[in-house]
Coordinates of N, CA and C in Angstrom, one line a residue:
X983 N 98.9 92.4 119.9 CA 97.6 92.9 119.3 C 97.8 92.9 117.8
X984 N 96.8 92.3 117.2 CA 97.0 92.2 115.7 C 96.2 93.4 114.9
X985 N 96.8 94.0 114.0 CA 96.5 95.0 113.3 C 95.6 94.8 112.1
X986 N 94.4 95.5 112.1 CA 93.5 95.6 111.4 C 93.5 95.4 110.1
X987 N 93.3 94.7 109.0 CA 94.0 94.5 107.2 C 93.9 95.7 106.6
X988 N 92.7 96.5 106.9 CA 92.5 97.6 106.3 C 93.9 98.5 107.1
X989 N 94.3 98.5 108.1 CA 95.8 99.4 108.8 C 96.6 98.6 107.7
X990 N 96.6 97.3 107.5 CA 97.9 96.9 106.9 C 98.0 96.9 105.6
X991 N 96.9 97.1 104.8 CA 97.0 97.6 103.4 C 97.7 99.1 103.2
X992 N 97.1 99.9 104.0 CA 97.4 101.4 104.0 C 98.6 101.7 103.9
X993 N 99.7 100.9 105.1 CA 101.0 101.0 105.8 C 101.6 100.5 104.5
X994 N 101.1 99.7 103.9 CA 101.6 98.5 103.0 C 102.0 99.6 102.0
X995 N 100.6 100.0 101.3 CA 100.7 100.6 100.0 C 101.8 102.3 100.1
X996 N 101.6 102.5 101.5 CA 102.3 103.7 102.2 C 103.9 103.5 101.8
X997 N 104.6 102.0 102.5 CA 105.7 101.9 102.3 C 106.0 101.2 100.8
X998 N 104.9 101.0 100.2 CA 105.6 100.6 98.7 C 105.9 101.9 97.6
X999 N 105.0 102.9 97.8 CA 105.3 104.5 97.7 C 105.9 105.1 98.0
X1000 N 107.4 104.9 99.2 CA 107.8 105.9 99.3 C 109.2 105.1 98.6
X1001 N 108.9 103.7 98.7 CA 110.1 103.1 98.2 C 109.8 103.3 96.3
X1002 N 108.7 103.5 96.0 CA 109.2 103.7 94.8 C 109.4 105.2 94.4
X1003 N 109.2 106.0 95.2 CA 109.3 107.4 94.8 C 109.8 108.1 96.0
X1004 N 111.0 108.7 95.4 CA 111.6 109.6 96.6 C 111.5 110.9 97.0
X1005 N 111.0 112.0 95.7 CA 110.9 113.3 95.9 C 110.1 113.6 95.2
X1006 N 109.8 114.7 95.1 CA 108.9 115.6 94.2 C 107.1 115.7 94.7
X1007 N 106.7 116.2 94.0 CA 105.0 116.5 94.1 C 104.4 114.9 93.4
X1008 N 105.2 114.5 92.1 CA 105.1 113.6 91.7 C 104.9 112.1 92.5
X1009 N 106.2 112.0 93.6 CA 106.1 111.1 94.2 C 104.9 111.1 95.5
X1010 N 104.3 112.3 95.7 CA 103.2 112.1 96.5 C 102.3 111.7 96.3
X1011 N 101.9 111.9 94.7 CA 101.2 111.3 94.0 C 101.3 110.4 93.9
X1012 N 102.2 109.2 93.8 CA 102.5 108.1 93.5 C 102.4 107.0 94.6
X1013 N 102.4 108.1 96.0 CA 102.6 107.4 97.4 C 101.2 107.4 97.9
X1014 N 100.1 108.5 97.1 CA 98.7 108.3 97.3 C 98.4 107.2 96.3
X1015 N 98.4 107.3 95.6 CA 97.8 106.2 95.1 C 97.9 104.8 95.3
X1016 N 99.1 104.6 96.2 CA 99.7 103.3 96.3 C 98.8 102.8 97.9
X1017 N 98.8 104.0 98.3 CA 98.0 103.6 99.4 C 96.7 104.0 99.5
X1018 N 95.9 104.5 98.0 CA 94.4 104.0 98.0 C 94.2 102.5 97.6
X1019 N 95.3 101.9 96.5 CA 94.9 100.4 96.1 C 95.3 100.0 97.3
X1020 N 96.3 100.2 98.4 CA 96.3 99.3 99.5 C 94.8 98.9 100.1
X1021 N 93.8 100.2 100.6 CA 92.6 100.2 101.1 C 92.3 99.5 100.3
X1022 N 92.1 99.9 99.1 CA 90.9 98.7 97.8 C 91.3 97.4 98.4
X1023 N 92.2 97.1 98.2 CA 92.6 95.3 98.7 C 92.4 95.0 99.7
X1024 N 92.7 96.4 100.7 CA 92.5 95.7 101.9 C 90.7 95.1 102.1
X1025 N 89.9 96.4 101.6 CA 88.5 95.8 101.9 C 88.0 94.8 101.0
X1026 N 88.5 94.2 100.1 CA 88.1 93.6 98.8 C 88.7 92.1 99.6
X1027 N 89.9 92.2 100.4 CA 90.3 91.0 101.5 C 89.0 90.6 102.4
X1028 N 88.6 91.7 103.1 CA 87.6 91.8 104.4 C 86.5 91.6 103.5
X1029 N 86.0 92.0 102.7 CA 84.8 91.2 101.7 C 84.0 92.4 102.1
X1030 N 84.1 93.7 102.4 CA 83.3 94.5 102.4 C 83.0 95.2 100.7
X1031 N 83.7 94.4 99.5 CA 83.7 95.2 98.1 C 83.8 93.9 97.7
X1032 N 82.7 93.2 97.0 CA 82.5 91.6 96.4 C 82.8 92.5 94.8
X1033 N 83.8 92.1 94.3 CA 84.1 92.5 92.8 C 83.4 91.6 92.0
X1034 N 82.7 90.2 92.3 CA 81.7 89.4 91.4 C 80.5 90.7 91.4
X1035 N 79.8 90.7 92.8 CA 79.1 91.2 92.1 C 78.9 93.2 91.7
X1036 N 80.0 93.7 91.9 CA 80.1 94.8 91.5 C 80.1 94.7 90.0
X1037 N 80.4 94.0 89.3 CA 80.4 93.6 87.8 C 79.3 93.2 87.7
X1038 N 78.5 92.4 88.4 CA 77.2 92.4 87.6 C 76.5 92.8 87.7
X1039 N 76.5 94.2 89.1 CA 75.6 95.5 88.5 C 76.2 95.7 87.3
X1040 N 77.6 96.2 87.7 CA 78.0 97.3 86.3 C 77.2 96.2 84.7
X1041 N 77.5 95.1 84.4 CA 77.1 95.1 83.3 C 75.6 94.8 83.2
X1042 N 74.6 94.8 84.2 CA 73.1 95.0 84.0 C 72.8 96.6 83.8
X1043 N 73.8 97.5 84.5 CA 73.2 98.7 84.5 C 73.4 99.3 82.4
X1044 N 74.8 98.4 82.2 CA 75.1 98.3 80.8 C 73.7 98.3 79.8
X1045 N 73.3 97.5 80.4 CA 71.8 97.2 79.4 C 70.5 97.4 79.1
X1046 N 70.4 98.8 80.5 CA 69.5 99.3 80.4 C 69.6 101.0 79.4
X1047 N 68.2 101.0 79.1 CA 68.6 102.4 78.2 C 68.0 103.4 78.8
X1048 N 68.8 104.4 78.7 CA 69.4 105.3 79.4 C 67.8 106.6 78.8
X1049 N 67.4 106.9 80.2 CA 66.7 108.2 80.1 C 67.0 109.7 78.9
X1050 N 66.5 110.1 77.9 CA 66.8 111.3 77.6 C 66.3 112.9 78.3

């Protein structure tokens, strides 16, 4: 049975976190983070997060002027 990209980003970024950090509060922090960019890649793999066009909202929303 093959494991889902989004399980294997998680697991991925999970064991790249614990290998770079071994103790502390510090290192949980470090072991979260490593396995939120796992998720980001993973779904940015599966194409549920198109980074083209996430940027070309963000720079249209750039050009509109902003309500006071």
């Amino acid at each position: 049975m093959a494991m889902h990209p989004k399980t294997i980003g998680v697991v991925g970024g999970l064991i790249a976190g614990i290998i770079i950090a071994w103790l502390g509060f510090a290192a949980f922090l470090v072991v979260a983070l490593c396995v939120l960019v796992g998720w980001f890649i993973a779904k940015v793999y599966l194409g549920e997060i198109d980074l083209l066009d996430a940027y070309e909202r963000f720079q249209a929303d750039r050009g509109r002027r902003r309500r006071d």
